[in-house]
Amino acid sequence: MIADKHKPPLLVAIFLMIVMVLLTNFSDRKEYDHLDKTVSSIYNDRLIPSGYLFRIAHHLYVKNNVLEQLKDNSFAAQNTLRDNNFELKKLMASYEKTYLTPDEKKTWNSFKSTLVSYNQMENSLATDASLVSSAELTSTLNKLEFQLQELNEIQALEGKKLRSDSARIIDDTRLNALLEMALLFVICIALLRLSGFNERHHGLGGDRALLN
């Protein structure tokens, strides 16, 4: 059996390894919680808003298509534009409820400001086509499309960061799992030595040899 003088250091080593296993397990639980939030963020704050931006771009396309009809004071075009602007407003409200980074907020506020200017010109066009030039409308619409493209690029960049973060968490938890297995194996060996299992096994083998 292991000498009594060696037991305290071995007990301390076992205790420290158990603490390490517990800390590693606790760290893994925190990482899993973070991973869950990251996956939720990919869906709620990146995937869904990307859909909103795509639909907003569609409504801008509709606005552009009715411009010529508005110049002719088309009643049907005005109805189409009214319904389109109503749906666009709802989409924008939904988009604003999602998480926006500082860069997104800045670009989004610029987009809203440009859209206000465009809507004013659109209203003027419906009243008197001579008040607004086609070049001015086209330029403002192009600016809106550019700002939407910037928002999509930010979405893609943030999504890439979240994906990298998820991959890091998975790699860390795998490494921690290997560390836990190694520590548990060493703990088992240490406990066997502490219990004197190895010495008793050899002792039994010696006794059998004498009997033979």
Short mmCIF file of C-alpha atoms in Angstrom, two decimals:
data_model
loop_
_atom_site.label_atom_id
_atom_site.label_comp_id
_atom_site.label_asym_id
_atom_site.label_seq_id
_atom_site.Cartn_x
_atom_site.Cartn_y
_atom_site.Cartn_z
CA MET A 1 0.00 0.00 0.00
CA ILE A 2 1.16 3.56 -0.64
CA ALA A 3 3.21 5.11 2.17
CA ASP A 4 1.28 7.31 4.61
CA LYS A 5 3.66 10.22 4.02
CA HIS A 6 2.72 10.25 0.33
CA LYS A 7 -1.02 10.26 0.92
CA PRO A 8 -1.54 13.99 1.75
CA PRO A 9 0.19 15.26 -1.43
CA LEU A 10 -1.74 12.71 -3.51
CA LEU A 11 -5.03 13.73 -1.89
CA VAL A 12 -4.27 17.38 -2.59
CA ALA A 13 -3.46 16.54 -6.23
CA ILE A 14 -6.73 14.60 -6.58
CA PHE A 15 -8.67 17.48 -5.03
CA LEU A 16 -7.06 20.01 -7.41
CA MET A 17 -7.84 17.84 -10.43
CA ILE A 18 -11.47 17.48 -9.34
CA VAL A 19 -11.67 21.28 -8.99
CA MET A 20 -10.23 21.63 -12.49
CA VAL A 21 -12.84 19.24 -13.88
CA LEU A 22 -15.63 21.19 -12.16
CA LEU A 23 -14.29 24.53 -13.43
CA THR A 24 -13.96 23.15 -16.96
CA ASN A 25 -17.51 21.83 -16.80
CA PHE A 26 -18.77 25.18 -15.54
CA SER A 27 -16.91 26.94 -18.35
CA ASP A 28 -18.49 24.58 -20.89
CA ARG A 29 -21.97 25.37 -19.58
CA LYS A 30 -21.33 29.10 -20.01
CA GLU A 31 -20.00 28.49 -23.50
CA TYR A 32 -23.10 26.47 -24.42
CA ASP A 33 -25.32 29.28 -23.14
CA HIS A 34 -23.33 31.73 -25.25
CA LEU A 35 -23.59 29.41 -28.25
CA ASP A 36 -27.37 29.27 -27.84
CA LYS A 37 -27.53 33.07 -27.82
CA THR A 38 -25.25 33.25 -30.85
CA VAL A 39 -27.39 30.83 -32.86
CA SER A 40 -30.53 32.76 -31.86
CA SER A 41 -28.85 36.00 -32.91
CA ILE A 42 -27.95 34.56 -36.32
CA TYR A 43 -31.64 33.83 -36.89
CA ASN A 44 -33.36 36.76 -35.14
CA ASP A 45 -30.85 39.55 -35.79
CA ARG A 46 -29.33 38.54 -39.14
CA LEU A 47 -31.48 36.12 -41.13
CA ILE A 48 -34.87 37.73 -40.45
CA PRO A 49 -33.62 41.34 -40.96
CA SER A 50 -32.02 40.27 -44.25
CA GLY A 51 -35.47 39.19 -45.36
CA TYR A 52 -36.85 42.58 -44.34
CA LEU A 53 -34.19 44.37 -46.38
CA PHE A 54 -34.94 42.22 -49.42
CA ARG A 55 -38.64 43.08 -49.20
CA ILE A 56 -37.87 46.76 -48.66
CA ALA A 57 -35.79 46.67 -51.85
CA HIS A 58 -38.81 45.17 -53.66
CA HIS A 59 -41.04 48.03 -52.50
CA LEU A 60 -38.49 50.56 -53.73
CA TYR A 61 -38.61 48.78 -57.09
CA VAL A 62 -42.40 49.19 -57.13
CA LYS A 63 -42.07 52.89 -56.32
CA ASN A 64 -39.73 53.31 -59.27
CA ASN A 65 -42.10 51.49 -61.61
CA VAL A 66 -45.06 53.81 -60.95
CA LEU A 67 -43.13 57.05 -61.48
CA GLU A 68 -44.13 57.49 -65.12
CA GLN A 69 -47.76 56.73 -64.28
CA LEU A 70 -47.70 59.31 -61.48
CA LYS A 71 -46.61 61.96 -63.97
CA ASP A 72 -49.86 61.29 -65.83
CA ASN A 73 -51.85 61.62 -62.59
CA SER A 74 -52.95 58.01 -62.82
CA PHE A 75 -55.46 57.16 -60.08
CA ALA A 76 -54.47 53.48 -60.17
CA ALA A 77 -50.80 54.40 -59.76
CA GLN A 78 -51.60 56.56 -56.74
CA ASN A 79 -53.51 53.67 -55.13
CA THR A 80 -50.65 51.28 -55.85
CA LEU A 81 -48.18 53.74 -54.37
CA ARG A 82 -50.30 54.29 -51.26
CA ASP A 83 -50.58 50.54 -50.58
CA ASN A 84 -46.90 50.06 -51.34
CA ASN A 85 -45.83 52.82 -48.95
CA PHE A 86 -48.06 51.37 -46.23
CA GLU A 87 -46.40 47.95 -46.53
CA LEU A 88 -42.97 49.59 -46.69
CA LYS A 89 -43.66 51.46 -43.47
CA LYS A 90 -44.63 48.22 -41.70
CA LEU A 91 -41.47 46.49 -42.90
CA MET A 92 -39.31 49.34 -41.68
CA ALA A 93 -40.97 49.23 -38.26
CA SER A 94 -40.29 45.48 -38.04
CA TYR A 95 -36.67 45.95 -39.08
CA GLU A 96 -36.11 48.58 -36.40
CA LYS A 97 -37.23 46.11 -33.71
CA THR A 98 -34.27 43.85 -34.46
CA TYR A 99 -30.80 44.37 -32.97
CA LEU A 100 -28.83 46.98 -34.92
CA THR A 101 -25.12 47.57 -34.53
CA PRO A 102 -23.88 51.19 -34.33
CA ASP A 103 -22.89 51.05 -38.03
CA GLU A 104 -26.30 49.66 -38.93
CA LYS A 105 -28.09 52.39 -36.97
CA LYS A 106 -26.04 55.07 -38.71
CA THR A 107 -26.71 53.71 -42.20
CA TRP A 108 -30.36 52.97 -41.38
CA ASN A 109 -30.95 56.54 -40.17
CA SER A 110 -29.39 57.84 -43.38
CA PHE A 111 -31.67 55.54 -45.38
CA LYS A 112 -34.77 56.81 -43.56
CA SER A 113 -33.72 60.42 -44.09
CA THR A 114 -33.19 59.81 -47.83
CA LEU A 115 -36.53 58.02 -48.05
CA VAL A 116 -38.31 61.01 -46.49
CA SER A 117 -36.81 63.23 -49.19
CA TYR A 118 -37.79 60.78 -51.90
CA ASN A 119 -41.38 60.53 -50.61
CA GLN A 120 -41.66 64.32 -50.63
CA MET A 121 -40.54 64.43 -54.24
CA GLU A 122 -42.92 61.58 -55.01
CA ASN A 123 -45.84 63.55 -53.54
CA SER A 124 -44.81 66.61 -55.50
CA LEU A 125 -44.71 64.52 -58.67
CA ALA A 126 -48.26 63.33 -58.09
CA THR A 127 -49.37 66.97 -57.64
CA ASP A 128 -47.38 68.67 -60.38
CA ALA A 129 -44.83 66.77 -62.49
CA SER A 130 -43.01 69.99 -63.32
CA LEU A 131 -41.95 70.44 -59.68
CA VAL A 132 -39.57 67.48 -59.72
CA SER A 133 -36.98 66.42 -62.29
CA SER A 134 -36.58 62.78 -63.31
CA ALA A 135 -32.82 63.04 -62.76
CA GLU A 136 -33.35 64.13 -59.17
CA LEU A 137 -35.74 61.26 -58.49
CA THR A 138 -33.42 58.73 -60.09
CA SER A 139 -30.43 60.04 -58.16
CA THR A 140 -32.29 59.81 -54.84
CA LEU A 141 -33.54 56.30 -55.64
CA ASN A 142 -30.01 55.18 -56.50
CA LYS A 143 -28.86 56.56 -53.16
CA LEU A 144 -31.55 54.54 -51.38
CA GLU A 145 -30.48 51.39 -53.20
CA PHE A 146 -26.84 52.04 -52.29
CA GLN A 147 -27.73 52.48 -48.62
CA LEU A 148 -29.71 49.24 -48.66
CA GLN A 149 -26.69 47.51 -50.18
CA GLU A 150 -24.54 48.86 -47.34
CA LEU A 151 -27.02 47.45 -44.81
CA ASN A 152 -26.90 44.05 -46.52
CA GLU A 153 -23.11 44.08 -46.44
CA ILE A 154 -23.15 44.87 -42.72
CA GLN A 155 -25.61 42.00 -42.21
CA ALA A 156 -23.27 39.62 -44.03
CA LEU A 157 -20.24 40.81 -42.04
CA GLU A 158 -22.01 40.46 -38.68
CA GLY A 159 -23.31 37.04 -39.68
CA LYS A 160 -19.75 35.96 -40.53
CA LYS A 161 -18.56 37.14 -37.10
CA LEU A 162 -21.32 35.16 -35.37
CA ARG A 163 -20.43 32.06 -37.38
CA SER A 164 -16.76 32.40 -36.43
CA ASP A 165 -17.75 32.87 -32.79
CA SER A 166 -19.87 29.70 -32.93
CA ALA A 167 -16.99 27.73 -34.46
CA ARG A 168 -14.62 28.97 -31.72
CA ILE A 169 -17.05 27.92 -28.99
CA ILE A 170 -17.40 24.43 -30.49
CA ASP A 171 -13.62 24.03 -30.76
CA ASP A 172 -13.15 25.21 -27.16
CA THR A 173 -15.75 22.81 -25.79
CA ARG A 174 -14.19 19.90 -27.69
CA LEU A 175 -10.79 20.75 -26.22
CA ASN A 176 -12.30 21.05 -22.74
CA ALA A 177 -14.00 17.67 -23.16
CA LEU A 178 -10.64 16.06 -23.97
CA LEU A 179 -9.08 17.78 -20.95
CA GLU A 180 -11.88 16.51 -18.69
CA MET A 181 -11.42 12.95 -19.94
CA ALA A 182 -7.67 13.13 -19.33
CA LEU A 183 -8.14 14.53 -15.81
CA LEU A 184 -10.77 11.92 -14.92
CA PHE A 185 -8.43 9.17 -16.13
CA VAL A 186 -5.59 10.51 -13.98
CA ILE A 187 -7.95 10.83 -11.00
CA CYS A 188 -8.98 7.18 -11.39
CA ILE A 189 -5.33 6.08 -11.47
CA ALA A 190 -4.55 8.22 -8.43
CA LEU A 191 -7.51 6.78 -6.49
CA LEU A 192 -6.41 3.25 -7.33
CA ARG A 193 -2.93 4.01 -6.04
CA LEU A 194 -4.35 5.62 -2.94
CA SER A 195 -6.50 2.58 -2.20
CA GLY A 196 -3.53 0.27 -2.59
CA PHE A 197 -5.25 -1.74 -5.33
CA ASN A 198 -2.03 -2.32 -7.24
CA GLU A 199 -0.12 -3.53 -4.16
CA ARG A 200 -2.97 -5.88 -3.17
CA HIS A 201 -3.08 -7.29 -6.69
CA HIS A 202 0.66 -8.04 -6.63
CA GLY A 203 0.32 -9.43 -3.13
CA LEU A 204 -2.37 -11.86 -4.22
CA GLY A 205 -0.21 -12.92 -7.13
CA GLY A 206 2.70 -13.63 -4.78
CA ASP A 207 0.52 -15.70 -2.46
CA ARG A 208 -0.69 -17.82 -5.37
CA ALA A 209 2.91 -18.40 -6.41
CA LEU A 210 3.78 -19.66 -2.92
CA LEU A 211 0.79 -21.97 -2.91
CA ASN A 212 1.94 -23.45 -6.16
#
